XYZ file of C-alpha atoms in Angstrom:
555
model
C 77.003 72.049 114.883
C 79.684 71.221 112.182
C 77.147 67.423 112.396
C 75.046 69.392 111.151
C 76.794 71.564 108.770
C 77.861 68.325 106.988
C 74.192 67.178 106.879
C 72.444 70.093 105.906
C 75.185 69.688 103.446
C 74.261 66.408 101.744
C 70.752 67.082 101.660
C 70.986 70.126 99.832
C 73.958 69.579 97.481
C 72.430 70.560 94.388
C 72.183 74.043 96.532
C 75.374 73.760 97.832
C 77.528 72.919 94.235
C 75.045 76.024 92.426
C 76.084 78.246 95.146
C 79.823 77.207 95.224
C 79.674 77.469 90.920
C 78.688 81.080 91.164
C 80.783 81.832 94.357
C 83.064 80.969 91.236
C 82.226 82.988 88.880
C 80.990 86.161 91.130
C 84.892 85.430 92.702
C 86.372 85.942 89.028
C 84.899 89.588 88.749
C 85.619 90.484 92.498
C 89.613 89.856 91.563
C 89.610 91.725 88.314
C 88.291 94.741 90.355
C 90.497 94.480 93.753
C 93.736 97.070 93.780
C 96.936 95.874 93.462
C 99.629 97.257 94.818
C 103.620 96.377 95.239
C 102.858 96.745 98.955
C 100.422 97.108 101.943
C 99.268 100.403 102.625
C 102.016 101.139 104.850
C 100.465 105.517 104.917
C 101.057 106.807 108.266
C 98.856 109.908 108.054
C 101.330 112.700 108.067
C 100.656 116.079 107.572
C 103.701 118.103 104.955
C 103.948 121.864 106.036
C 105.279 123.626 102.975
C 106.975 127.395 103.807
C 108.469 130.048 101.736
C 110.782 132.341 103.458
C 112.646 134.379 100.675
C 115.885 135.442 101.309
C 116.180 133.973 104.197
C 120.011 131.298 105.369
C 119.178 127.787 105.990
C 119.975 128.739 109.887
C 117.795 132.180 110.024
C 115.123 129.663 108.524
C 115.859 127.595 111.331
C 115.158 130.009 114.202
C 112.714 132.234 112.766
C 110.004 129.348 110.565
C 110.563 125.657 111.288
C 111.581 125.928 115.259
C 107.824 128.365 116.317
C 105.958 126.021 113.746
C 107.452 122.815 115.203
C 106.731 123.782 118.293
C 103.415 124.622 118.150
C 102.940 121.449 116.274
C 104.682 118.790 119.461
C 101.726 118.042 121.213
C 99.002 118.034 119.124
C 96.086 116.215 119.174
C 97.438 112.619 117.982
C 100.377 113.966 116.662
C 103.418 111.031 117.026
C 106.877 112.519 115.919
C 107.013 116.354 113.954
C 110.231 115.969 111.819
C 111.779 119.117 109.269
C 114.116 120.364 107.068
C 115.582 124.596 106.311
C 116.973 125.029 103.806
C 117.530 128.687 101.631
C 114.473 130.241 101.721
C 112.408 126.701 102.701
C 110.697 124.871 105.180
C 109.489 121.718 105.525
C 107.354 120.293 108.062
C 106.470 116.832 108.613
C 103.846 115.861 111.346
C 102.961 112.924 112.070
C 99.488 110.827 113.247
C 98.766 107.866 114.995
C 97.607 104.826 112.626
C 94.649 104.708 112.507
C 93.511 108.511 112.269
C 91.744 110.400 109.954
C 94.045 111.964 107.882
C 91.166 114.820 106.716
C 90.689 115.201 110.969
C 94.526 115.454 111.004
C 94.724 118.065 108.492
C 91.806 120.501 109.733
C 94.150 120.026 113.409
C 97.386 121.053 111.704
C 95.725 124.121 109.910
C 94.136 125.242 113.262
C 97.541 125.170 114.866
C 98.748 127.221 111.751
C 97.016 129.846 112.470
C 98.272 130.495 116.552
C 102.174 130.187 114.663
C 100.979 132.549 111.746
C 101.901 135.037 114.889
C 105.492 134.355 115.014
C 106.313 134.456 111.399
C 108.118 136.952 109.407
C 106.570 139.561 108.026
C 105.183 138.054 104.116
C 105.752 134.700 105.609
C 103.095 132.538 104.923
C 102.596 128.442 105.294
C 100.704 125.759 103.321
C 99.972 122.089 103.915
C 101.098 119.704 100.842
C 98.755 117.876 99.061
C 97.682 114.099 100.786
C 99.963 111.459 99.329
C 100.460 108.048 100.148
C 104.487 107.023 101.130
C 104.628 105.187 97.791
C 103.638 108.042 96.345
C 105.634 108.700 93.304
C 104.880 106.384 90.274
C 105.796 108.177 87.900
C 109.092 109.688 86.007
C 107.519 111.249 82.671
C 109.949 113.138 80.085
C 109.356 115.796 77.375
C 112.784 116.689 75.593
C 112.619 118.867 71.903
C 115.519 119.896 69.894
C 114.157 122.990 68.734
C 111.395 123.785 70.975
C 112.943 126.477 73.625
C 114.221 124.797 77.429
C 111.264 127.802 78.454
C 108.904 127.033 75.648
C 108.863 123.697 77.004
C 108.639 124.107 80.786
C 105.771 126.288 80.106
C 103.924 123.193 77.904
C 104.777 121.030 80.836
C 103.247 123.901 83.401
C 100.057 125.096 81.782
C 99.210 121.777 79.233
C 100.499 118.793 80.633
C 99.992 119.459 84.410
C 96.813 121.111 84.556
C 95.462 117.899 82.374
C 97.441 115.881 84.870
C 95.993 117.070 88.277
C 92.336 116.532 86.325
C 92.336 112.623 86.539
C 91.267 111.778 89.814
C 94.086 109.890 92.101
C 96.244 112.115 91.138
C 97.961 114.463 94.128
C 100.361 116.383 92.344
C 102.127 116.765 89.379
C 105.847 118.428 90.233
C 107.779 119.760 86.322
C 111.355 119.493 87.026
C 113.985 121.397 84.641
C 114.060 123.269 82.123
C 113.753 127.402 81.885
C 110.964 129.237 84.394
C 109.379 131.533 82.597
C 109.513 134.877 84.350
C 109.041 138.587 83.560
C 111.984 139.823 84.514
C 113.120 144.182 84.698
C 117.842 144.212 85.012
C 117.346 147.608 86.948
C 120.465 150.037 86.030
C 121.918 151.284 89.806
C 123.717 154.102 88.105
C 120.791 155.615 86.369
C 118.834 155.048 89.860
C 121.263 157.274 91.285
C 120.939 159.809 88.586
C 117.278 160.558 88.667
C 116.965 159.788 92.430
C 114.765 156.821 92.301
C 115.341 154.021 95.098
C 114.147 150.431 94.437
C 110.981 150.497 96.328
C 109.473 152.887 94.381
C 110.140 150.988 91.302
C 108.662 148.099 93.137
C 105.588 149.446 94.128
C 105.307 151.390 91.090
C 105.588 148.183 89.278
C 103.058 146.492 91.493
C 100.343 149.601 91.339
C 100.429 149.532 87.496
C 99.651 145.706 86.806
C 96.727 145.946 88.726
C 92.620 145.957 87.023
C 90.792 148.471 88.799
C 87.180 149.306 89.108
C 85.323 152.413 87.664
C 81.622 152.656 88.737
C 79.573 151.662 86.162
C 77.636 153.798 83.774
C 74.450 153.373 81.950
C 72.869 154.264 78.891
C 69.509 152.977 76.732
C 68.650 150.822 79.557
C 72.038 148.948 79.774
C 74.539 149.178 82.171
C 78.325 149.283 81.301
C 81.178 148.118 83.558
C 83.601 150.660 83.664
C 87.178 148.991 84.268
C 90.433 150.718 84.736
C 92.547 147.958 82.587
C 96.346 147.381 84.100
C 97.617 143.892 84.334
C 99.355 142.994 80.866
C 101.573 140.208 79.834
C 102.847 142.184 77.513
C 106.729 143.467 77.491
C 106.693 146.400 76.003
C 103.818 147.784 77.860
C 105.513 146.967 81.664
C 108.565 148.801 79.378
C 106.081 151.388 78.946
C 105.343 151.896 82.654
C 105.910 155.390 84.645
C 108.465 154.936 87.530
C 107.827 158.577 90.085
C 107.552 161.613 88.638
C 110.569 163.682 88.489
C 109.513 167.677 88.090
C 106.384 166.813 86.843
C 108.026 164.443 84.467
C 107.194 161.128 84.214
C 110.256 158.371 83.961
C 109.173 155.017 82.666
C 111.276 152.027 83.753
C 112.409 151.617 80.192
C 114.327 153.839 81.083
C 115.832 152.973 84.395
C 116.605 149.053 83.433
C 115.788 146.184 80.739
C 112.552 144.563 80.637
C 112.913 140.736 78.689
C 111.750 137.489 79.260
C 113.623 135.138 81.179
C 114.475 131.960 83.851
C 115.223 132.568 87.290
C 118.648 130.690 89.373
C 118.113 127.346 89.072
C 118.615 125.314 91.576
C 119.108 121.760 89.639
C 117.786 120.537 86.587
C 116.363 117.673 84.145
C 117.640 115.940 81.744
C 116.758 112.602 79.270
C 119.402 110.469 77.489
C 121.956 113.177 78.289
C 120.224 115.980 77.007
C 118.502 118.661 78.483
C 114.544 117.878 79.295
C 112.073 118.577 81.414
C 111.074 116.057 84.307
C 107.698 115.936 85.599
C 107.165 113.566 88.759
C 103.643 112.226 89.207
C 102.453 111.601 92.758
C 99.185 109.932 93.353
C 96.716 109.787 96.640
C 96.589 107.040 99.056
C 93.836 105.442 98.005
C 94.876 105.294 94.482
C 94.748 101.727 92.375
C 98.561 102.128 90.875
C 98.038 100.410 88.086
C 94.781 101.670 86.504
C 95.750 105.346 87.160
C 99.386 104.669 85.677
C 97.000 103.425 82.747
C 94.818 106.517 82.927
C 98.071 108.958 83.021
C 99.222 107.040 79.844
C 95.985 108.164 78.084
C 95.967 111.217 79.002
C 99.480 112.046 77.345
C 98.854 110.448 74.285
C 95.317 112.463 74.285
C 97.887 115.905 75.334
C 100.293 114.495 72.431
C 98.095 116.007 69.608
C 98.161 119.665 71.401
C 101.875 119.631 71.420
C 104.111 121.276 68.979
C 105.219 118.561 66.513
C 109.108 118.517 68.068
C 107.651 117.660 71.466
C 109.012 114.162 72.697
C 106.564 112.276 75.258
C 108.487 109.449 76.965
C 106.950 107.800 79.599
C 108.823 104.924 80.399
C 111.543 106.377 82.441
C 110.575 105.238 85.181
C 107.295 103.551 86.164
C 106.402 101.746 89.785
C 103.662 99.634 87.468
C 106.157 97.989 86.362
C 107.783 96.731 89.814
C 104.385 96.221 90.956
C 103.245 93.203 87.534
C 106.667 92.671 88.328
C 106.376 91.172 91.880
C 102.532 90.210 91.255
C 103.476 88.537 88.605
C 106.572 86.281 90.118
C 103.962 85.648 92.940
C 101.493 84.303 90.603
C 103.780 82.064 88.724
C 104.717 80.268 92.484
C 100.469 80.526 93.245
C 100.846 78.527 89.537
C 103.494 76.531 89.981
C 102.068 75.600 93.797
C 98.640 73.984 91.974
C 100.787 72.162 89.764
C 101.956 70.442 92.237
C 99.394 70.071 94.467
C 97.190 68.584 91.947
C 100.254 65.902 90.904
C 100.954 64.798 94.058
C 97.410 64.560 94.728
C 96.726 62.143 91.813
C 99.862 60.078 92.318
C 98.658 59.080 95.678
C 94.990 58.387 94.404
C 95.426 57.926 91.466
C 91.742 58.627 90.746
C 90.554 62.068 88.312
C 87.553 62.521 90.461
C 88.826 62.624 93.818
C 91.724 65.044 92.732
C 89.051 67.237 90.562
C 86.806 67.182 94.199
C 90.041 67.806 96.136
C 91.498 70.459 94.199
C 87.692 72.312 93.486
C 89.323 73.594 97.849
C 92.074 75.442 96.199
C 89.947 78.424 93.673
C 87.142 78.098 96.027
C 88.918 78.850 99.567
C 91.103 81.779 96.963
C 87.696 83.122 96.002
C 86.543 83.049 99.857
C 89.863 84.489 100.109
C 88.936 88.216 97.723
C 85.255 88.343 99.268
C 86.978 89.327 102.761
C 89.978 91.961 100.417
C 87.050 93.302 99.313
C 84.839 94.379 102.236
C 88.360 94.997 104.553
C 89.207 97.353 101.631
C 92.962 94.786 101.443
C 94.635 95.376 98.036
C 96.215 92.238 96.040
C 100.508 93.068 96.738
C 103.079 90.654 96.921
C 102.343 90.006 100.901
C 98.866 88.889 100.127
C 99.641 86.724 97.354
C 102.693 84.931 99.288
C 100.301 84.214 102.548
C 98.138 82.582 99.627
C 101.675 80.914 97.921
C 102.286 79.539 101.491
C 99.156 78.391 102.414
C 98.706 76.662 99.003
C 99.505 73.355 99.840
C 97.432 73.948 103.181
C 94.073 74.545 101.322
C 94.098 71.219 100.023
C 95.031 69.787 103.537
C 91.381 68.922 104.552
C 89.323 68.093 101.298
C 92.223 65.683 100.684
C 91.989 64.061 104.560
C 88.224 63.992 103.980
C 87.750 63.079 100.156
C 90.390 60.338 101.111
C 87.910 58.597 104.140
C 84.622 59.118 101.640
C 86.533 56.714 99.301
C 87.999 54.466 101.886
C 84.737 53.730 103.070
C 82.439 53.835 99.862
C 85.064 51.349 98.799
C 83.903 49.288 101.968
C 81.085 50.055 101.684
C 80.552 48.442 98.165
C 82.405 45.284 98.771
C 80.170 44.995 102.342
C 77.798 42.356 102.414
C 75.188 44.091 103.990
C 75.739 47.649 102.058
C 74.429 51.003 103.593
C 73.008 54.068 101.578
C 75.426 55.690 100.118
C 74.734 59.288 101.326
C 74.647 57.770 105.417
C 77.689 56.749 104.548
C 79.949 59.774 103.393
C 78.436 62.170 106.123
C 79.635 59.490 108.449
C 82.737 59.047 106.747
C 83.220 63.377 106.557
C 82.203 62.996 110.514
C 84.797 60.382 111.731
C 87.477 63.381 110.062
C 85.685 66.150 111.689
C 87.733 66.493 114.549
C 91.329 66.425 113.324
C 90.680 68.572 110.920
C 89.081 70.778 112.562
C 91.815 70.975 115.376
C 94.719 70.838 112.716
C 93.185 74.354 111.487
C 92.856 76.132 114.184
C 96.153 74.701 115.255
C 97.633 76.340 111.942
C 95.523 79.840 112.509
C 96.646 79.705 115.977
C 100.524 79.847 114.850
C 100.331 82.981 112.402
C 98.548 85.112 115.191
C 101.516 86.111 116.447
C 101.161 88.294 113.521
C 99.379 90.574 114.765
C 100.901 91.310 117.791
C 103.700 93.496 115.253
C 103.390 97.335 115.185
C 104.020 99.515 113.076
C 105.541 99.004 109.688
C 106.186 95.252 110.565
C 102.350 95.011 111.849
C 101.462 96.992 108.313
C 103.175 95.016 105.997
C 103.274 91.508 107.979
C 100.043 91.625 108.925
C 97.979 90.970 105.249
C 100.046 87.979 104.911
C 98.926 86.426 107.528
C 95.162 87.563 107.259
C 95.558 86.024 103.380
C 96.955 82.413 104.755
C 94.128 83.138 107.783
C 91.434 83.325 105.350
C 92.200 80.920 103.079
C 93.098 78.384 106.210
C 88.915 78.874 107.431
C 87.911 78.697 104.287
C 89.205 75.573 102.625
C 88.413 73.799 106.417
C 84.507 75.349 105.630
C 84.481 73.899 101.634
C 85.503 70.803 102.941
C 82.631 70.572 105.176
C 80.082 72.018 102.957
C 80.735 71.775 98.837
C 83.708 68.081 99.392
C 80.910 65.953 101.020
C 78.205 67.175 97.797
C 80.670 67.143 95.519
C 81.569 63.151 96.469
C 78.085 61.982 96.370
C 77.905 63.493 93.117
C 81.289 61.460 91.387
C 82.616 58.943 93.733
C 79.453 56.111 94.063
C 79.929 55.293 90.279
C 84.010 55.607 89.731
C 85.306 53.105 88.763
C 88.018 52.522 90.596
C 85.727 51.164 93.635
C 85.838 48.105 92.322
C 89.329 47.152 93.587
C 90.312 46.742 96.759
C 93.766 48.142 96.701
C 95.417 51.559 96.922
C 97.215 52.523 94.510
C 100.569 51.143 93.954
C 102.471 54.322 95.330
C 100.644 54.273 98.531
C 101.712 50.414 98.823
C 105.125 50.965 98.752
C 105.016 54.416 101.360
C 103.408 51.711 103.557
C 105.800 49.562 104.143
C 108.520 51.239 104.132
C 106.483 53.311 107.067
C 106.069 49.806 108.245
C 109.667 49.367 108.518
C 109.907 52.287 110.613
C 107.640 52.019 112.577
C 108.759 48.402 113.774
C 112.567 49.632 114.064
C 111.727 53.027 115.838
C 109.236 51.149 118.120
C 111.689 48.983 119.644
C 114.374 51.089 120.372
C 112.382 54.301 121.788
C 115.017 55.392 123.973
C 117.133 56.164 121.330
C 114.318 57.857 119.477
C 113.734 60.063 122.228
C 117.684 60.932 123.037
C 118.828 62.072 119.155
C 115.297 64.035 118.879
C 115.892 65.503 122.427
C 119.893 66.405 121.672
C 118.873 67.220 118.025
C 116.389 70.046 120.034
C 118.596 70.927 122.768
C 121.713 71.923 119.629
C 118.536 73.618 117.837
C 118.004 76.514 120.605
C 121.521 77.134 120.779
C 122.385 77.594 117.724
C 119.398 80.400 117.976
C 122.311 82.706 119.232
C 124.363 82.934 116.618
C 121.346 83.696 113.785
C 121.471 86.995 112.147
C 118.799 89.403 111.800
C 117.499 91.326 109.274
C 113.992 93.316 108.483
């Protein structure tokens, strides 16, 4: 089968070379569109349940809210672990599912269990599921500060202008403002006046709730028109709230302003935000698991630039407090430098050994073609470009040319011998025979290298999620280099090598001649002393085995 592949490539060499060129062009477009992240997808399907229980102490939240929810979630279909956190008035339960499960199915399972758990919770306590977010979810922190705009106005702008705009961007899971002063309409009731007028606090609460509700009055007809009748009670005006009536006493209404003070004010803080040693509002932005961090960050920055025009002139928005994009670009840049330097070193070594630009160029084509084929596999299996996948390519960069260089060197040698032969054979036949000679060694070497990396796929949990992409990138690129060496390399050899001037030289380059001389001396020395060589190797192997238990281990 492999011989037929080589034969097909030589018979259709124009088709093979043109196909490789088209693959390179299309592959560049694919690479530019691949999602980029700092690490592979580590998102184990997790559903977060948030429950507010105002007025309850942490131990009461744990006993009355968290424990019933945890008990109901344990044993649910696909659930592997349930974790929880209880604090004053707040319960957070993390429900983890098996790897590979569909997050929307998992949320449906949790929703069904929450309906059953509702009967066991205190009155007025309603648990809710948090948004679908990534384990690397917080991609950006944005700061809002001002010298003249009040802390309450600043927080209001963050909650109702900035947050609402950012949530419309596809890929944003949650936007959480921190700091400033949350705007509240507060009624500060005077207990002394309540007692004097014989009014309970419950009556005040009920009156306030009823006075801030719109109700219907039906509808009426006039001149063939239908008019809706409404009782407008909802208001955000402090004066109207203060003039709301509480219960009547002796036929006289008691107004809210008679028993307390109505004002705008912030709630009690349990944390704050700051920027440049000054009070500020910090907005945390979380992404959805499948979102491209780099592109999403660019969309967020563009949206913030658009928002600035609608904010007061003194409000400053700072976007460089924290951006995961910077870490991603730095990490990817480091690995790209390693790939670039590796390719340059490979080119230098190839030229020093072959001393021919044509053979070096043919061999180096294996690198971009192998990487492009790997990019196609990434696209088909939704694998991101990250430090682990690029790390796999960086490890493989030297081996990508291994199959091609073996083939090119043998073809080059056979063509030179054929040119100096008394009865030269057809060029394509010589190239076919030369490629077939090294076919087995190329295939066996590639399979052995691939087998060495297969144990990576046996890793489970986070380790498997991190290292599996590295193994995929390495194995796919090595297999792609084998395919290139059996197809593109012989076709390029048939075009570039037969008319090369170097074919007239019978000798190898100076570096190869010197290395052969040293190798010959070393072989003579070792073959004359086989026992010493074997015992030395065995001793070194034994020492290495004995040192293994003393090696440190770290993830």
